[in-house]
Every structure is written in structure tokens, then in C-alpha cells.
XYZ file of C-alpha atoms in Angstrom:
386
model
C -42.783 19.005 -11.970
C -43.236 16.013 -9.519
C -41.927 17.415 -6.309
C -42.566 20.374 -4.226
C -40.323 23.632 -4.167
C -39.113 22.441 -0.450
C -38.103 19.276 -1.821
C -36.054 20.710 -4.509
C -34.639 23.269 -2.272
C -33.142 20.195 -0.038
C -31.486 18.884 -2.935
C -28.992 21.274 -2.659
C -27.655 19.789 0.559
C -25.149 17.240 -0.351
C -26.814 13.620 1.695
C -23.459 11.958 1.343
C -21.734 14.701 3.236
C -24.711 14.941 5.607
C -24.853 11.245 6.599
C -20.903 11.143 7.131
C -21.402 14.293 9.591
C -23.927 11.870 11.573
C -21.594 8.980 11.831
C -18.619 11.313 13.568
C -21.437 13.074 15.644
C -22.833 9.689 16.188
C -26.198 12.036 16.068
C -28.659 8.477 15.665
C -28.065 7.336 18.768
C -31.423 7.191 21.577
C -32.795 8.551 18.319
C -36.254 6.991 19.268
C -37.274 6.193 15.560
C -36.558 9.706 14.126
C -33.043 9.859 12.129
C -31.145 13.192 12.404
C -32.302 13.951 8.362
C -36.228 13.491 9.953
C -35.385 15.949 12.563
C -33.017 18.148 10.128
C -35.293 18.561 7.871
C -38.481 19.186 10.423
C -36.120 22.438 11.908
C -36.249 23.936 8.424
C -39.328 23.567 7.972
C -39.850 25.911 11.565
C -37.738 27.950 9.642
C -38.773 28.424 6.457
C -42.737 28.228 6.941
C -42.500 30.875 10.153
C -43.905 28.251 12.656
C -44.323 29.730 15.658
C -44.609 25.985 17.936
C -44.404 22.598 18.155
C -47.619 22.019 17.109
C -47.425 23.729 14.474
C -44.302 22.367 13.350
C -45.396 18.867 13.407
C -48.221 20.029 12.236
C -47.612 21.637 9.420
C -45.380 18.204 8.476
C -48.111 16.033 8.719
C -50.102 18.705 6.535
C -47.689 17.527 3.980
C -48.821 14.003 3.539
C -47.205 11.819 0.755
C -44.802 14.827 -0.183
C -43.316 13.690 2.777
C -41.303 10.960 0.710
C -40.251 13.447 -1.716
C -38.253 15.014 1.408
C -36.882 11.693 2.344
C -39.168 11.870 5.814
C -40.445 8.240 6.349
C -43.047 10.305 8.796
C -43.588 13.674 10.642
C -42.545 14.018 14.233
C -44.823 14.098 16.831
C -44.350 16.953 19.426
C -42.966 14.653 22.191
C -40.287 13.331 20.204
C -38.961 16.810 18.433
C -38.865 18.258 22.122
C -36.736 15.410 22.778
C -34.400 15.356 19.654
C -33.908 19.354 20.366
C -32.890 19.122 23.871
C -30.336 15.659 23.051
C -29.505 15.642 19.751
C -25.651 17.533 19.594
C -26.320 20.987 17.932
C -22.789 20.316 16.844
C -24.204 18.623 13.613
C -26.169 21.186 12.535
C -23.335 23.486 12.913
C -21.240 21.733 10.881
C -24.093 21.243 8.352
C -23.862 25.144 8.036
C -20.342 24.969 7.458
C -19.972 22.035 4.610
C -22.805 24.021 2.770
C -20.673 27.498 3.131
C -17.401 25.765 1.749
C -19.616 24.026 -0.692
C -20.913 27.647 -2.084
C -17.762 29.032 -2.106
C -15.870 26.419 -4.279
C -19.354 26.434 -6.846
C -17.906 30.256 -7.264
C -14.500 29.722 -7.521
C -14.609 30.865 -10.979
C -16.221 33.993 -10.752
C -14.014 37.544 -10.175
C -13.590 37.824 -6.262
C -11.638 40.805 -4.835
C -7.906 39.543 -4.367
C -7.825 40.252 -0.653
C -10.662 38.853 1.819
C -13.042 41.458 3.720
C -14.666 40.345 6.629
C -16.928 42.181 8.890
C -16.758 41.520 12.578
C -20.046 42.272 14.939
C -22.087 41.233 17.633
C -25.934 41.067 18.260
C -27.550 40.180 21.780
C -30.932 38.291 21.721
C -33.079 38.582 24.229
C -34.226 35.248 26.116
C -36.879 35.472 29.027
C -35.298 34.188 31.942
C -38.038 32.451 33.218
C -38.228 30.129 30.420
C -34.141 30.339 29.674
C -32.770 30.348 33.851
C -29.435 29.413 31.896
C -28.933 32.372 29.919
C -28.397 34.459 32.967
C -27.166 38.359 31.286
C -28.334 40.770 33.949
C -30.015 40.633 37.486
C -33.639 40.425 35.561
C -32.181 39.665 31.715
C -31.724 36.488 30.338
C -29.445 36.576 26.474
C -26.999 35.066 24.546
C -24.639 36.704 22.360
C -23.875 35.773 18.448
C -20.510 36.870 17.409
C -20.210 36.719 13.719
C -17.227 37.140 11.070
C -19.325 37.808 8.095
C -17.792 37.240 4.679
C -17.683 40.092 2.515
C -18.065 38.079 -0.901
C -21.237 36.128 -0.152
C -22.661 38.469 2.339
C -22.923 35.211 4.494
C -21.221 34.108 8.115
C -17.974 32.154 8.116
C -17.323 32.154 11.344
C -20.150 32.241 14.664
C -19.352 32.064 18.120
C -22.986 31.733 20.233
C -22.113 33.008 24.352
C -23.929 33.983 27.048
C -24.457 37.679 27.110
C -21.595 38.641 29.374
C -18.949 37.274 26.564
C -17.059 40.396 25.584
C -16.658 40.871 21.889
C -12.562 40.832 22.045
C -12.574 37.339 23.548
C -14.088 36.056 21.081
C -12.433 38.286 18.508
C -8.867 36.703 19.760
C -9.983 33.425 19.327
C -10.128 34.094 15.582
C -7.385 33.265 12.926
C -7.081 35.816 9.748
C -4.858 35.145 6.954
C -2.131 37.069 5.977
C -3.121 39.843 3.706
C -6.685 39.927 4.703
C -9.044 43.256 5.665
C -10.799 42.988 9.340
C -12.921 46.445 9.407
C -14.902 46.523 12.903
C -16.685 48.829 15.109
C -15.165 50.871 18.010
C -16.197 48.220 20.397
C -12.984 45.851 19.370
C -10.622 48.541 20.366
C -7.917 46.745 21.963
C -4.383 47.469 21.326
C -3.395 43.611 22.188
C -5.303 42.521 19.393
C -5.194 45.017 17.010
C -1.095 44.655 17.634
C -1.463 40.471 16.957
C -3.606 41.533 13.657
C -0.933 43.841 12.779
C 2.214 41.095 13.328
C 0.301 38.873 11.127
C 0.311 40.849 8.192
C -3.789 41.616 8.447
C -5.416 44.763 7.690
C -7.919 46.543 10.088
C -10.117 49.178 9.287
C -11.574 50.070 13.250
C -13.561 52.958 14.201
C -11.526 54.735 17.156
C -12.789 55.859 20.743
C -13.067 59.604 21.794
C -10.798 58.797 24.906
C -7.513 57.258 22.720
C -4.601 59.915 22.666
C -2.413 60.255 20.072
C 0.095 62.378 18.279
C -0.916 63.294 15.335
C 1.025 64.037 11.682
C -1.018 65.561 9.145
C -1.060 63.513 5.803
C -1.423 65.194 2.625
C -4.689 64.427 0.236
C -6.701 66.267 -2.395
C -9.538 67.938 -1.011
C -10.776 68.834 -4.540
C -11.129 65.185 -5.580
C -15.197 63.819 -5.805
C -13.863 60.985 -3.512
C -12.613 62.990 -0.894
C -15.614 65.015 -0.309
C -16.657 63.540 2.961
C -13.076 62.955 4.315
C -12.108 65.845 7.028
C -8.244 64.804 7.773
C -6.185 62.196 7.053
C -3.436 61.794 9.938
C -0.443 59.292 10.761
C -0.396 58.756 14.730
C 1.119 56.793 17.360
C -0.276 56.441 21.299
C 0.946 59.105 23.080
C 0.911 57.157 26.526
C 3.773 54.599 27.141
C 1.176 51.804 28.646
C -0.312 52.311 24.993
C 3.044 52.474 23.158
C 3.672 49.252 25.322
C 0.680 47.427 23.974
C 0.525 49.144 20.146
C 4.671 49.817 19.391
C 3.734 50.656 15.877
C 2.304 53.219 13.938
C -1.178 53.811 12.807
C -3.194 55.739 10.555
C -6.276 57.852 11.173
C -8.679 59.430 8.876
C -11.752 61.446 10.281
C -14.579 61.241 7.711
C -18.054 62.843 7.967
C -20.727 60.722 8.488
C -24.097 62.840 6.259
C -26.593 60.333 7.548
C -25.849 60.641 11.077
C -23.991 63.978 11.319
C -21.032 63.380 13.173
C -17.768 62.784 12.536
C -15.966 58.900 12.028
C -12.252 58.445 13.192
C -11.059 55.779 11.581
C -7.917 53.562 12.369
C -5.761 51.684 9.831
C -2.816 50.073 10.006
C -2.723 50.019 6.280
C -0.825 53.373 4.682
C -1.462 52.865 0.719
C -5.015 53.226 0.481
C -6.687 56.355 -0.439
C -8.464 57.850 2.259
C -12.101 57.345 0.457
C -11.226 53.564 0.507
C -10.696 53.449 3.991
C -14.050 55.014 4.245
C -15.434 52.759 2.013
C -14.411 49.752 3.734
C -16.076 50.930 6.753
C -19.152 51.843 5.202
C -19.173 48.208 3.661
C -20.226 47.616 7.666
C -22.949 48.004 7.115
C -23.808 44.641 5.393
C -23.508 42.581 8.863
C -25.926 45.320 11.022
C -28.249 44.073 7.787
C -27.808 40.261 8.090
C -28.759 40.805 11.770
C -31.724 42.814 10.481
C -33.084 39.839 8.133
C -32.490 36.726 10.325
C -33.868 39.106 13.237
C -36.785 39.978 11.019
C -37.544 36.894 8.668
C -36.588 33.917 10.332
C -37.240 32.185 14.103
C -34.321 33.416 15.973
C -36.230 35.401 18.528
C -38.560 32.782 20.172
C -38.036 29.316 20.307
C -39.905 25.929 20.158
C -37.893 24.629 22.706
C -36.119 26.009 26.231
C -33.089 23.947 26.814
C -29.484 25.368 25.902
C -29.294 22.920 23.113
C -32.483 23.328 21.843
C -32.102 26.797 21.037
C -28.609 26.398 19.352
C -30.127 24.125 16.990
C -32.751 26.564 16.305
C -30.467 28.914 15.746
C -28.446 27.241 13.388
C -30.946 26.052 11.323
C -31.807 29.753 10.957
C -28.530 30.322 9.333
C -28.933 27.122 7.251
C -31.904 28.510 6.034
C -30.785 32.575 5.405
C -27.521 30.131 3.754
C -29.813 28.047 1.484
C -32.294 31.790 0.570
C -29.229 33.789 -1.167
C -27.457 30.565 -2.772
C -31.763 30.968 -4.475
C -31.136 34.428 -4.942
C -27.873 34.371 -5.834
C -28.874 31.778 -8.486
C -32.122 33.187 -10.025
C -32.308 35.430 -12.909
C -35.007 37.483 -11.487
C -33.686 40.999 -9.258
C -35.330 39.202 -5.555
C -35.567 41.126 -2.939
C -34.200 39.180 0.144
C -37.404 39.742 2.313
C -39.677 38.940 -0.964
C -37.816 36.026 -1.283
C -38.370 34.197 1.566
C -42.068 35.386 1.937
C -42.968 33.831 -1.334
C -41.151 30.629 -0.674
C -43.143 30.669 2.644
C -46.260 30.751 0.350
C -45.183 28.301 -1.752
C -43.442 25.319 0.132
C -45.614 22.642 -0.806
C -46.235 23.809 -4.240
C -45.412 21.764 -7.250
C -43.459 23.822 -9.529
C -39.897 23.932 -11.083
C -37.887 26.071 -8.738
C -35.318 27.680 -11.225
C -37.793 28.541 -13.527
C -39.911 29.881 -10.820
C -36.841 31.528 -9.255
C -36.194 33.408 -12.971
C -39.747 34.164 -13.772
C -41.904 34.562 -10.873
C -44.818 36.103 -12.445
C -46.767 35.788 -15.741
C -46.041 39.016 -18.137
C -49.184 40.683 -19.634
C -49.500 38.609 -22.839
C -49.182 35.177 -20.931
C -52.212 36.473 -18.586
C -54.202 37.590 -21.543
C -53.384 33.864 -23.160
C -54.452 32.234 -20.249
C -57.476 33.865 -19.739
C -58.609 33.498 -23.067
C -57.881 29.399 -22.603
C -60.102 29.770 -18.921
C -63.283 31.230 -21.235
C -63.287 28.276 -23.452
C -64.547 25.995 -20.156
């Protein structure tokens, strides 16, 4: 093999799609002899090597030498002109980079056996920003932070929707900027408790699994369910309910469905609100624990990529930054999802890391990672012949 793992690993971006993205962003223009693929691919390189700078971005580029033409790079930036393509170039394109790769995963899995009904998950992070450096990203007197609100898709484990605010954005704002399709499953923590929405989600024929608030009254009618099933083992009631207060009637006219389940690992008790009344009570549950998955893909991009300090300190700059961090966590499980070998997410994108510039087929690397016993003892026998 010719060309280095990073190379091959670009390959999987689709250049004709790319390049018509740059034409409606008109993303060349006052490009100062860097194109927006130069500078595209130099931002995933900050993210997939772990560089901590500009220097050592451009660095690390110019480390690369002729591989460079194997990425289609004519030459690495210099630090001057990536500062200046992060803090002009629209952040727009990248975004919509993420996007045509998303809708291009999805359709290469059309065939396989998804659940008939769409799941999403629906959370917010905050990440810090020091407001010295970031005097735009104003959250409290002495805070600076911006907020990502993310609609992760059940299926791929992967965003399909991102809204990045400042800190202040409430999460329902955002939330009721969101379209669902009919039929769909919304499950959500008890921060998205709002009757107005939940009552639009309801209209429109979507499902929410929500986790409810200690202050919400409601009358309560007990449901019957088996106690003695395996399933049910963690599930305390099971209730239909409507707001007792007229305001709340007012706001939520219909009914609702509440099922109190007891949480083992953190020893309290869940009430959870449905609008749907056919499930089980231990799928309700289920769905909820399924939350999980997003408080994780905060966890990895948090942990394994550069989305808590940036390379540059302009409002635009760090949007690109951070969407090239979801290009990249986007590009690591299509790799996973594709190899053969059981990868660990965080093992992963370490060895990657290791091995960016390193001439080697990446599917059969992806599938066999290490040499078994007898191909170690065969090659060691070959080294004592020199």
C-alpha cells in the first residue's frame, strides 16, 4: 500500500459533493492561496493527531512531506494563514460537510434491519470557554461557554441534528425549533419538561419518553402490570395521569402515562412520562435507559477529540473546530462500524493517532490489527536469517 492510513481515511468523503458545497458557500473567496479542501483537511488533522496549536498543526503537516499529495494538499499552511482561514472562512461549510457525510452513512445502511420507528436522544452539554480569550461567549458574570444541543440518532449512535448557543440558550428553545416525524420516539431528560412542547410532540403523532419533575401534580390511576414478570423487576407503579392544575390542563389537555422505575445504580426512584399507552412498562424503561448513549458521545468527543481548547479565539474559529470534531468522531465509527475486529471507540482513535502517516491497507488493518502468535513466530524466524 502506496498511501498513508489518513489518506485512505479521506477517501471516504465524497470530493464531488465537497467541491459543490464550496461553490454555494462560495468558501474560496480571500482564500489567500489555501483552498477550503487545504484548510479542511489541515482541521482534521488537529483532530485526529490531538494537536494541541497552531504550530503544531502546521507543523505536524509539513512533517508529512510528499504524502502531502496523497491528501490532495498542494502544501501545508503556515500559522498566519490557518488563523486567518479559521476566523473568515464560513463554518457553515464544514457543517454541512458533517451533514452530506451523515445522509451518506445512512443510505450505505439502508439495507440492513433498522428498528421501524426512529429513537432519538435529546441533550445538552456546556463547554467551558475562558472569557478572557472568548469575551463573546459571555455565560455568567466570570464564565465564558457555549452550549451544544444535540438530537442524537439512536441507529448510528451519531448526531443528526446540533444547535451550537451561547450558554444562556435554554434547552426547550432549541428543542421547539426541531421537527420529528410522525411516529417517531423523543426520550429526554427532566430538563425539557414543558407542557407546550410536549403537547406540539403529542399533536404530531410523536412519542416521548421524559423523565418528570418532583413539583408536577397529577391525578393518578393505577394501571395494572405483572409484578412477577423478570422484566418488571425494577418497575415500582405504572399510572395513567392528567395535570391536576387547570393552567396545566390548559397547556397539556391530554392524558399521560407515568411509570416510576427504580434506578439500582443510583438508588432512587425514575418517574417517567409517556404519552404512548401500548408499551410495556420495562420498554418505557428501556427507552430511557437507551439515554444513556448521548451522556457517552459527550464523554468521547469531550475526552478524545479537541473540543475543549481551541487553536483559534474568534466565534467562527471555534465552530469550525468544533465541527470538524464531529466530522472526525463521524468518520471513527463509519471505521468501526466497518472493521471486522471488536474496536473499542477510545482504542480506536488512539491507534489511528499512532498511525496517521503510516503506509498500510486500512481495512485490513481495521480487521486484523495485530499479528496472532504463529505470524510473530514466522516473522521472527525470517528476522534471524539477516
Amino acid at each position: 500500500m502506496n498511501i498513508t492510513l489518513f489518506s485512505q481515511i479521506l477517501q471516504k468523503i465524497d470530493r464531488t459533493i465537497f467541491k459543490k458545497l464550496v461553490a454555494s458557500h462560495d468558501s474560496n473567496k480571500h482564500c489567500k492561496g489555501n483552498d477550503s479542501w487545504t484548510h479542511f483537511v489541515t482541521m482534521l488533522f488537529c483532530q485526529f493527531s490531538g494537536s494541541s496549536s497552531l504550530r503544531e498543526v502546521c507543523n505536524g503537516m509539513r512533517s508529512a512531506t510528499g504524502d502531502l499529495n496523497h491528501l490532495g494538499v498542494g502544501k501545508a499552511m503556515n500559522k498566519s494563514s490557518l488563523s486567518y482561514n479559521n476566523a473568515t472562512r464560513p463554518w457553515e461549510l464544514f457543517q454541512d460537510v458533517y451533514y452530506s457525510l451523515f445522509d451518506a452513512l445512512a443510505v450505505a445502511d439502508k439495507r440492513k434491519l433498522l428498528p421501524k420507528r426512529k429513537i432519538y436522544l435529546l441533550d445538552s452539554t456546556t463547554i467551558d470557554l475562558c472569557l478572557n480569550a472568548f469575551d463573546w461567549a459571555l455565560f455568567r458574570q466570570r464564565k465564558g461557554a457555549i452550549k451544544l444541543h444535540t438530537v442524537l440518532d439512536f441507529d448510528y449512535c451519531l448526531p443528526c441534528f446540533m444547535d451550537l448557543s451561547d450558554g444562556k440558550k435554554h434547552d426547550v428553545t432549541v428543542a421547539n425549533e426541531i421537527e420529528f416525524d410522525s411516529g417517531s420516539i423523543v426520550v429526554a431528560d427532566r430538563g425539557y419538561i414543558d407542557l407546550d412542547w410536549l403537547d406540539r410532540l403529542n399533536s404530531e403523532g410523536v412519542n416521548f419518553v421524559v423523565r418528570g419533575k418532583e413539583n408536577l401534580k397529577l391525578r393518578l390511576e393505577q394501571r395494572p402490570f405483572d409484578l412477577d414478570k423478570p422484566a418488571n423487576k425494577n418497575i415500582m407503579e405504572d399510572w395513567n395521569c392528567e395535570f391536576d392544575s387547570p393552567q396545566s390542563r390548559n397547556k397539556y389537555p391530554g392524558k399521560l402515562r407515568m411509570v416510576q422505575v427504580w434506578d439500582e445504580e443510583h438508588q432512587m426512584y425514575l418517574e417517567l412520562l409517556t404519552n404512548n399507552f401500548i408499551w410495556t412498562a420495562s420498554t418505557i424503561s428501556e427507552l430511557y435507559k437507551r439515554r444513556w448513549m448521548i451522556e457517552q458521545f459527550f464523554k468521547h468527543i469531550k475526552t478524545h477529540l479537541k473540543i475543549k481548547s481551541f487553536i483559534g479565539t474568534s466565534l467562527n474559529a471555534v465552530l469550525i473546530q468544533i465541527w470538524t470534531a464531529f466530522i472526525t468522531i463521524l468518520l471513527i465509527k463509519t471505521l468501526k462500524r466497518q472493521a471486522k475486529y471488536s474496536w473499542h471507540l477510545s482504542n480506536l482513535i488512539a491507534f489511528v493517532r499512532l498511525n496517521l502517516f503510516v503506509k498500510i491497507e486500512l481495512k485490513k488493518w481495521l480487521d486484523k490489527p495485530f499479528l496472532d502468535d504463529d505470524e510473530i513466530d514466522k516473522l521472527d524466524l525470517q528476522l534471524s536469517f539477516f
